[in-house]
Amino acid sequence: MPTAPAGPQAPALPVTFRPHVTRIVALSVGIVMFVVITVVALLLDSAAPWEQMSFVVLAAVFLAVLAVLSRPKVVAEADTLTVVNLTHVRRLAWAEVLRVNLRQGDPWVFLDLSDGTSLPVMGIQPGIARQSAIRDALALRALVDAHGTGTESGGPF
């Protein structure tokens, strides 16, 4: 009797999922912007020192915003799943996660939770590196299936 095809293998724990390409682009652009704006500010001979400093502070703010945009990740450990989004960190027990969803057109993965809510997981986003995001979402789904107690299956990728 033929057997059904096996799903993806769950990776060894702990494992961290993050959008590497997005992170590299955001941090690179932020650093380049900071350097360029700072150099331009220092080359402005007609500007007062406080004006030059305001350029540097503005460049630092741009860099900080891009650093926050590069922050999202998901850390899967033996007992918990930690979701780090832009400004919020949420630790979940595996039993709280019922399903991992990444549908066509979604900006990132969503977790269906046992309390009836849905949690966005910005650490897996298909924007720039779609195949990598699908691979990470499938690995996270395999981890939820292996460690969680939910009975619902995930949607299509």
mmCIF file with all atom_site columns, C-alpha atoms in Angstrom:
data_model
loop_
_atom_site.group_PDB
_atom_site.id
_atom_site.type_symbol
_atom_site.label_atom_id
_atom_site.label_alt_id
_atom_site.label_comp_id
_atom_site.label_asym_id
_atom_site.label_entity_id
_atom_site.label_seq_id
_atom_site.pdbx_PDB_ins_code
_atom_site.Cartn_x
_atom_site.Cartn_y
_atom_site.Cartn_z
_atom_site.occupancy
_atom_site.B_iso_or_equiv
_atom_site.pdbx_formal_charge
_atom_site.auth_seq_id
_atom_site.auth_comp_id
_atom_site.auth_asym_id
_atom_site.auth_atom_id
_atom_site.pdbx_PDB_model_num
ATOM 1   C CA . MET A 1 1   ? 0.000  0.000  0.000  1.00 0.00 ? 1   MET A CA 1
ATOM 2   C CA . PRO A 1 2   ? 1.535  3.403  -0.959 1.00 0.00 ? 2   PRO A CA 1
ATOM 3   C CA . THR A 1 3   ? 2.225  5.880  1.790  1.00 0.00 ? 3   THR A CA 1
ATOM 4   C CA . ALA A 1 4   ? 1.424  9.554  1.718  1.00 0.00 ? 4   ALA A CA 1
ATOM 5   C CA . PRO A 1 5   ? 4.334  11.869 1.007  1.00 0.00 ? 5   PRO A CA 1
ATOM 6   C CA . ALA A 1 6   ? 6.064  13.011 4.143  1.00 0.00 ? 6   ALA A CA 1
ATOM 7   C CA . GLY A 1 7   ? 5.909  16.673 5.077  1.00 0.00 ? 7   GLY A CA 1
ATOM 8   C CA . PRO A 1 8   ? 8.984  18.786 5.626  1.00 0.00 ? 8   PRO A CA 1
ATOM 9   C CA . GLN A 1 9   ? 11.332 17.685 8.363  1.00 0.00 ? 9   GLN A CA 1
ATOM 10  C CA . ALA A 1 10  ? 11.258 19.832 11.502 1.00 0.00 ? 10  ALA A CA 1
ATOM 11  C CA . PRO A 1 11  ? 14.637 21.533 12.059 1.00 0.00 ? 11  PRO A CA 1
ATOM 12  C CA . ALA A 1 12  ? 16.655 20.958 15.213 1.00 0.00 ? 12  ALA A CA 1
ATOM 13  C CA . LEU A 1 13  ? 15.928 23.361 18.050 1.00 0.00 ? 13  LEU A CA 1
ATOM 14  C CA . PRO A 1 14  ? 16.784 26.107 18.798 1.00 0.00 ? 14  PRO A CA 1
ATOM 15  C CA . VAL A 1 15  ? 16.322 27.739 15.421 1.00 0.00 ? 15  VAL A CA 1
ATOM 16  C CA . THR A 1 16  ? 15.905 31.380 14.414 1.00 0.00 ? 16  THR A CA 1
ATOM 17  C CA . PHE A 1 17  ? 13.982 32.526 11.359 1.00 0.00 ? 17  PHE A CA 1
ATOM 18  C CA . ARG A 1 18  ? 14.533 36.046 10.039 1.00 0.00 ? 18  ARG A CA 1
ATOM 19  C CA . PRO A 1 19  ? 14.285 37.815 6.680  1.00 0.00 ? 19  PRO A CA 1
ATOM 20  C CA . HIS A 1 20  ? 18.018 37.922 5.908  1.00 0.00 ? 20  HIS A CA 1
ATOM 21  C CA . VAL A 1 21  ? 17.835 39.798 2.604  1.00 0.00 ? 21  VAL A CA 1
ATOM 22  C CA . THR A 1 22  ? 15.481 42.440 4.010  1.00 0.00 ? 22  THR A CA 1
ATOM 23  C CA . ARG A 1 23  ? 17.713 42.829 7.054  1.00 0.00 ? 23  ARG A CA 1
ATOM 24  C CA . ILE A 1 24  ? 20.872 43.217 4.958  1.00 0.00 ? 24  ILE A CA 1
ATOM 25  C CA . VAL A 1 25  ? 19.237 45.763 2.646  1.00 0.00 ? 25  VAL A CA 1
ATOM 26  C CA . ALA A 1 26  ? 17.722 47.837 5.484  1.00 0.00 ? 26  ALA A CA 1
ATOM 27  C CA . LEU A 1 27  ? 20.910 47.962 7.557  1.00 0.00 ? 27  LEU A CA 1
ATOM 28  C CA . SER A 1 28  ? 23.140 48.624 4.537  1.00 0.00 ? 28  SER A CA 1
ATOM 29  C CA . VAL A 1 29  ? 20.951 51.478 3.328  1.00 0.00 ? 29  VAL A CA 1
ATOM 30  C CA . GLY A 1 30  ? 20.800 52.894 6.858  1.00 0.00 ? 30  GLY A CA 1
ATOM 31  C CA . ILE A 1 31  ? 24.574 52.841 7.298  1.00 0.00 ? 31  ILE A CA 1
ATOM 32  C CA . VAL A 1 32  ? 25.231 54.329 3.850  1.00 0.00 ? 32  VAL A CA 1
ATOM 33  C CA . MET A 1 33  ? 22.642 57.074 4.477  1.00 0.00 ? 33  MET A CA 1
ATOM 34  C CA . PHE A 1 34  ? 24.173 57.857 7.861  1.00 0.00 ? 34  PHE A CA 1
ATOM 35  C CA . VAL A 1 35  ? 27.691 58.130 6.429  1.00 0.00 ? 35  VAL A CA 1
ATOM 36  C CA . VAL A 1 36  ? 26.640 60.217 3.400  1.00 0.00 ? 36  VAL A CA 1
ATOM 37  C CA . ILE A 1 37  ? 24.482 62.644 5.384  1.00 0.00 ? 37  ILE A CA 1
ATOM 38  C CA . THR A 1 38  ? 27.170 63.019 8.059  1.00 0.00 ? 38  THR A CA 1
ATOM 39  C CA . VAL A 1 39  ? 29.891 63.707 5.469  1.00 0.00 ? 39  VAL A CA 1
ATOM 40  C CA . VAL A 1 40  ? 27.691 66.235 3.661  1.00 0.00 ? 40  VAL A CA 1
ATOM 41  C CA . ALA A 1 41  ? 26.885 67.942 6.975  1.00 0.00 ? 41  ALA A CA 1
ATOM 42  C CA . LEU A 1 42  ? 30.561 68.223 7.887  1.00 0.00 ? 42  LEU A CA 1
ATOM 43  C CA . LEU A 1 43  ? 31.429 69.602 4.437  1.00 0.00 ? 43  LEU A CA 1
ATOM 44  C CA . LEU A 1 44  ? 28.896 72.444 4.727  1.00 0.00 ? 44  LEU A CA 1
ATOM 45  C CA . ASP A 1 45  ? 31.196 75.355 5.545  1.00 0.00 ? 45  ASP A CA 1
ATOM 46  C CA . SER A 1 46  ? 28.388 77.892 5.655  1.00 0.00 ? 46  SER A CA 1
ATOM 47  C CA . ALA A 1 47  ? 26.355 75.921 8.203  1.00 0.00 ? 47  ALA A CA 1
ATOM 48  C CA . ALA A 1 48  ? 26.537 76.619 11.911 1.00 0.00 ? 48  ALA A CA 1
ATOM 49  C CA . PRO A 1 49  ? 27.733 73.790 14.151 1.00 0.00 ? 49  PRO A CA 1
ATOM 50  C CA . TRP A 1 50  ? 24.211 73.206 15.476 1.00 0.00 ? 50  TRP A CA 1
ATOM 51  C CA . GLU A 1 51  ? 22.932 72.872 11.896 1.00 0.00 ? 51  GLU A CA 1
ATOM 52  C CA . GLN A 1 52  ? 25.615 70.331 11.103 1.00 0.00 ? 52  GLN A CA 1
ATOM 53  C CA . MET A 1 53  ? 24.698 68.438 14.259 1.00 0.00 ? 53  MET A CA 1
ATOM 54  C CA . SER A 1 54  ? 21.019 68.458 13.276 1.00 0.00 ? 54  SER A CA 1
ATOM 55  C CA . PHE A 1 55  ? 21.959 66.693 10.019 1.00 0.00 ? 55  PHE A CA 1
ATOM 56  C CA . VAL A 1 56  ? 23.872 64.029 11.960 1.00 0.00 ? 56  VAL A CA 1
ATOM 57  C CA . VAL A 1 57  ? 20.960 63.548 14.388 1.00 0.00 ? 57  VAL A CA 1
ATOM 58  C CA . LEU A 1 58  ? 18.539 63.207 11.466 1.00 0.00 ? 58  LEU A CA 1
ATOM 59  C CA . ALA A 1 59  ? 20.844 60.619 9.879  1.00 0.00 ? 59  ALA A CA 1
ATOM 60  C CA . ALA A 1 60  ? 20.923 58.721 13.187 1.00 0.00 ? 60  ALA A CA 1
ATOM 61  C CA . VAL A 1 61  ? 17.115 58.756 13.317 1.00 0.00 ? 61  VAL A CA 1
ATOM 62  C CA . PHE A 1 62  ? 16.957 57.313 9.776  1.00 0.00 ? 62  PHE A CA 1
ATOM 63  C CA . LEU A 1 63  ? 19.431 54.604 10.784 1.00 0.00 ? 63  LEU A CA 1
ATOM 64  C CA . ALA A 1 64  ? 17.434 53.816 13.941 1.00 0.00 ? 64  ALA A CA 1
ATOM 65  C CA . VAL A 1 65  ? 14.187 53.469 11.974 1.00 0.00 ? 65  VAL A CA 1
ATOM 66  C CA . LEU A 1 66  ? 15.813 51.107 9.486  1.00 0.00 ? 66  LEU A CA 1
ATOM 67  C CA . ALA A 1 67  ? 17.359 49.127 12.366 1.00 0.00 ? 67  ALA A CA 1
ATOM 68  C CA . VAL A 1 68  ? 13.882 48.683 13.882 1.00 0.00 ? 68  VAL A CA 1
ATOM 69  C CA . LEU A 1 69  ? 12.578 47.540 10.477 1.00 0.00 ? 69  LEU A CA 1
ATOM 70  C CA . SER A 1 70  ? 15.314 44.894 10.393 1.00 0.00 ? 70  SER A CA 1
ATOM 71  C CA . ARG A 1 71  ? 14.474 43.598 13.900 1.00 0.00 ? 71  ARG A CA 1
ATOM 72  C CA . PRO A 1 72  ? 11.728 40.983 13.234 1.00 0.00 ? 72  PRO A CA 1
ATOM 73  C CA . LYS A 1 73  ? 12.576 37.338 13.858 1.00 0.00 ? 73  LYS A CA 1
ATOM 74  C CA . VAL A 1 74  ? 11.115 34.121 15.204 1.00 0.00 ? 74  VAL A CA 1
ATOM 75  C CA . VAL A 1 75  ? 13.033 32.010 17.712 1.00 0.00 ? 75  VAL A CA 1
ATOM 76  C CA . ALA A 1 76  ? 11.846 28.433 18.198 1.00 0.00 ? 76  ALA A CA 1
ATOM 77  C CA . GLU A 1 77  ? 13.122 26.727 21.340 1.00 0.00 ? 77  GLU A CA 1
ATOM 78  C CA . ALA A 1 78  ? 12.212 23.491 23.087 1.00 0.00 ? 78  ALA A CA 1
ATOM 79  C CA . ASP A 1 79  ? 9.443  25.019 25.241 1.00 0.00 ? 79  ASP A CA 1
ATOM 80  C CA . THR A 1 80  ? 8.567  28.302 23.568 1.00 0.00 ? 80  THR A CA 1
ATOM 81  C CA . LEU A 1 81  ? 8.155  30.149 20.316 1.00 0.00 ? 81  LEU A CA 1
ATOM 82  C CA . THR A 1 82  ? 9.274  33.777 20.549 1.00 0.00 ? 82  THR A CA 1
ATOM 83  C CA . VAL A 1 83  ? 7.914  36.195 17.938 1.00 0.00 ? 83  VAL A CA 1
ATOM 84  C CA . VAL A 1 84  ? 9.808  39.490 17.681 1.00 0.00 ? 84  VAL A CA 1
ATOM 85  C CA . ASN A 1 85  ? 8.000  42.054 15.535 1.00 0.00 ? 85  ASN A CA 1
ATOM 86  C CA . LEU A 1 86  ? 8.870  45.737 15.115 1.00 0.00 ? 86  LEU A CA 1
ATOM 87  C CA . THR A 1 87  ? 8.126  46.924 18.645 1.00 0.00 ? 87  THR A CA 1
ATOM 88  C CA . HIS A 1 88  ? 6.580  43.914 20.367 1.00 0.00 ? 88  HIS A CA 1
ATOM 89  C CA . VAL A 1 89  ? 7.956  40.591 21.612 1.00 0.00 ? 89  VAL A CA 1
ATOM 90  C CA . ARG A 1 90  ? 5.573  37.734 22.381 1.00 0.00 ? 90  ARG A CA 1
ATOM 91  C CA . ARG A 1 91  ? 6.511  34.377 23.881 1.00 0.00 ? 91  ARG A CA 1
ATOM 92  C CA . LEU A 1 92  ? 4.144  31.512 23.165 1.00 0.00 ? 92  LEU A CA 1
ATOM 93  C CA . ALA A 1 93  ? 3.967  27.975 24.452 1.00 0.00 ? 93  ALA A CA 1
ATOM 94  C CA . TRP A 1 94  ? 3.852  25.504 21.594 1.00 0.00 ? 94  TRP A CA 1
ATOM 95  C CA . ALA A 1 95  ? 0.359  24.440 22.680 1.00 0.00 ? 95  ALA A CA 1
ATOM 96  C CA . GLU A 1 96  ? -0.923 27.968 21.983 1.00 0.00 ? 96  GLU A CA 1
ATOM 97  C CA . VAL A 1 97  ? -0.110 27.757 18.269 1.00 0.00 ? 97  VAL A CA 1
ATOM 98  C CA . LEU A 1 98  ? -2.727 25.932 16.188 1.00 0.00 ? 98  LEU A CA 1
ATOM 99  C CA . ARG A 1 99  ? -1.709 26.745 12.637 1.00 0.00 ? 99  ARG A CA 1
ATOM 100 C CA . VAL A 1 100 ? 0.935  28.509 10.524 1.00 0.00 ? 100 VAL A CA 1
ATOM 101 C CA . ASN A 1 101 ? -0.473 30.426 7.540  1.00 0.00 ? 101 ASN A CA 1
ATOM 102 C CA . LEU A 1 102 ? 1.238  32.005 4.554  1.00 0.00 ? 102 LEU A CA 1
ATOM 103 C CA . ARG A 1 103 ? -1.306 32.612 1.825  1.00 0.00 ? 103 ARG A CA 1
ATOM 104 C CA . GLN A 1 104 ? -0.789 34.170 -1.602 1.00 0.00 ? 104 GLN A CA 1
ATOM 105 C CA . GLY A 1 105 ? -0.450 37.935 -1.140 1.00 0.00 ? 105 GLY A CA 1
ATOM 106 C CA . ASP A 1 106 ? 0.211  37.863 2.623  1.00 0.00 ? 106 ASP A CA 1
ATOM 107 C CA . PRO A 1 107 ? 3.009  40.235 3.657  1.00 0.00 ? 107 PRO A CA 1
ATOM 108 C CA . TRP A 1 108 ? 4.227  37.750 6.278  1.00 0.00 ? 108 TRP A CA 1
ATOM 109 C CA . VAL A 1 109 ? 3.281  34.562 8.109  1.00 0.00 ? 109 VAL A CA 1
ATOM 110 C CA . PHE A 1 110 ? 0.329  34.538 10.497 1.00 0.00 ? 110 PHE A CA 1
ATOM 111 C CA . LEU A 1 111 ? -0.133 32.194 13.450 1.00 0.00 ? 111 LEU A CA 1
ATOM 112 C CA . ASP A 1 112 ? -3.622 31.066 14.449 1.00 0.00 ? 112 ASP A CA 1
ATOM 113 C CA . LEU A 1 113 ? -3.623 30.887 18.241 1.00 0.00 ? 113 LEU A CA 1
ATOM 114 C CA . SER A 1 114 ? -5.698 28.815 20.644 1.00 0.00 ? 114 SER A CA 1
ATOM 115 C CA . ASP A 1 115 ? -7.368 31.944 22.065 1.00 0.00 ? 115 ASP A CA 1
ATOM 116 C CA . GLY A 1 116 ? -9.006 32.612 18.681 1.00 0.00 ? 116 GLY A CA 1
ATOM 117 C CA . THR A 1 117 ? -6.656 35.404 17.628 1.00 0.00 ? 117 THR A CA 1
ATOM 118 C CA . SER A 1 118 ? -4.115 35.617 14.843 1.00 0.00 ? 118 SER A CA 1
ATOM 119 C CA . LEU A 1 119 ? -0.538 36.799 15.390 1.00 0.00 ? 119 LEU A CA 1
ATOM 120 C CA . PRO A 1 120 ? 1.521  38.308 12.567 1.00 0.00 ? 120 PRO A CA 1
ATOM 121 C CA . VAL A 1 121 ? 5.044  36.896 12.329 1.00 0.00 ? 121 VAL A CA 1
ATOM 122 C CA . MET A 1 122 ? 7.072  39.544 10.522 1.00 0.00 ? 122 MET A CA 1
ATOM 123 C CA . GLY A 1 123 ? 10.207 37.415 10.837 1.00 0.00 ? 123 GLY A CA 1
ATOM 124 C CA . ILE A 1 124 ? 9.067  35.328 7.859  1.00 0.00 ? 124 ILE A CA 1
ATOM 125 C CA . GLN A 1 125 ? 8.122  37.608 4.972  1.00 0.00 ? 125 GLN A CA 1
ATOM 126 C CA . PRO A 1 126 ? 8.044  36.670 1.306  1.00 0.00 ? 126 PRO A CA 1
ATOM 127 C CA . GLY A 1 127 ? 8.618  40.178 -0.077 1.00 0.00 ? 127 GLY A CA 1
ATOM 128 C CA . ILE A 1 128 ? 12.191 39.980 -1.399 1.00 0.00 ? 128 ILE A CA 1
ATOM 129 C CA . ALA A 1 129 ? 13.067 36.297 -0.857 1.00 0.00 ? 129 ALA A CA 1
ATOM 130 C CA . ARG A 1 130 ? 9.845  34.362 -1.462 1.00 0.00 ? 130 ARG A CA 1
ATOM 131 C CA . GLN A 1 131 ? 11.353 30.862 -1.699 1.00 0.00 ? 131 GLN A CA 1
ATOM 132 C CA . SER A 1 132 ? 13.281 31.353 1.534  1.00 0.00 ? 132 SER A CA 1
ATOM 133 C CA . ALA A 1 133 ? 10.110 32.552 3.291  1.00 0.00 ? 133 ALA A CA 1
ATOM 134 C CA . ILE A 1 134 ? 8.146  29.527 2.043  1.00 0.00 ? 134 ILE A CA 1
ATOM 135 C CA . ARG A 1 135 ? 10.913 27.190 3.221  1.00 0.00 ? 135 ARG A CA 1
ATOM 136 C CA . ASP A 1 136 ? 10.967 28.903 6.657  1.00 0.00 ? 136 ASP A CA 1
ATOM 137 C CA . ALA A 1 137 ? 7.160  28.819 6.921  1.00 0.00 ? 137 ALA A CA 1
ATOM 138 C CA . LEU A 1 138 ? 7.123  25.100 6.116  1.00 0.00 ? 138 LEU A CA 1
ATOM 139 C CA . ALA A 1 139 ? 9.839  24.477 8.713  1.00 0.00 ? 139 ALA A CA 1
ATOM 140 C CA . LEU A 1 140 ? 7.884  26.473 11.317 1.00 0.00 ? 140 LEU A CA 1
ATOM 141 C CA . ARG A 1 141 ? 4.742  24.512 10.406 1.00 0.00 ? 141 ARG A CA 1
ATOM 142 C CA . ALA A 1 142 ? 6.663  21.250 10.896 1.00 0.00 ? 142 ALA A CA 1
ATOM 143 C CA . LEU A 1 143 ? 7.826  22.481 14.313 1.00 0.00 ? 143 LEU A CA 1
ATOM 144 C CA . VAL A 1 144 ? 4.266  23.416 15.301 1.00 0.00 ? 144 VAL A CA 1
ATOM 145 C CA . ASP A 1 145 ? 3.065  19.977 14.171 1.00 0.00 ? 145 ASP A CA 1
ATOM 146 C CA . ALA A 1 146 ? 5.850  18.273 16.119 1.00 0.00 ? 146 ALA A CA 1
ATOM 147 C CA . HIS A 1 147 ? 5.679  20.319 19.343 1.00 0.00 ? 147 HIS A CA 1
ATOM 148 C CA . GLY A 1 148 ? 2.177  21.775 19.458 1.00 0.00 ? 148 GLY A CA 1
ATOM 149 C CA . THR A 1 149 ? -1.097 20.203 20.417 1.00 0.00 ? 149 THR A CA 1
ATOM 150 C CA . GLY A 1 150 ? -3.229 21.941 17.808 1.00 0.00 ? 150 GLY A CA 1
ATOM 151 C CA . THR A 1 151 ? -5.223 19.780 15.461 1.00 0.00 ? 151 THR A CA 1
ATOM 152 C CA . GLU A 1 152 ? -5.775 22.197 12.589 1.00 0.00 ? 152 GLU A CA 1
ATOM 153 C CA . SER A 1 153 ? -3.613 21.923 9.497  1.00 0.00 ? 153 SER A CA 1
ATOM 154 C CA . GLY A 1 154 ? -2.134 24.964 7.797  1.00 0.00 ? 154 GLY A CA 1
ATOM 155 C CA . GLY A 1 155 ? -3.262 26.610 4.582  1.00 0.00 ? 155 GLY A CA 1
ATOM 156 C CA . PRO A 1 156 ? -1.553 26.396 1.208  1.00 0.00 ? 156 PRO A CA 1
ATOM 157 C CA . PHE A 1 157 ? 1.753  28.011 0.473  1.00 0.00 ? 157 PHE A CA 1
#
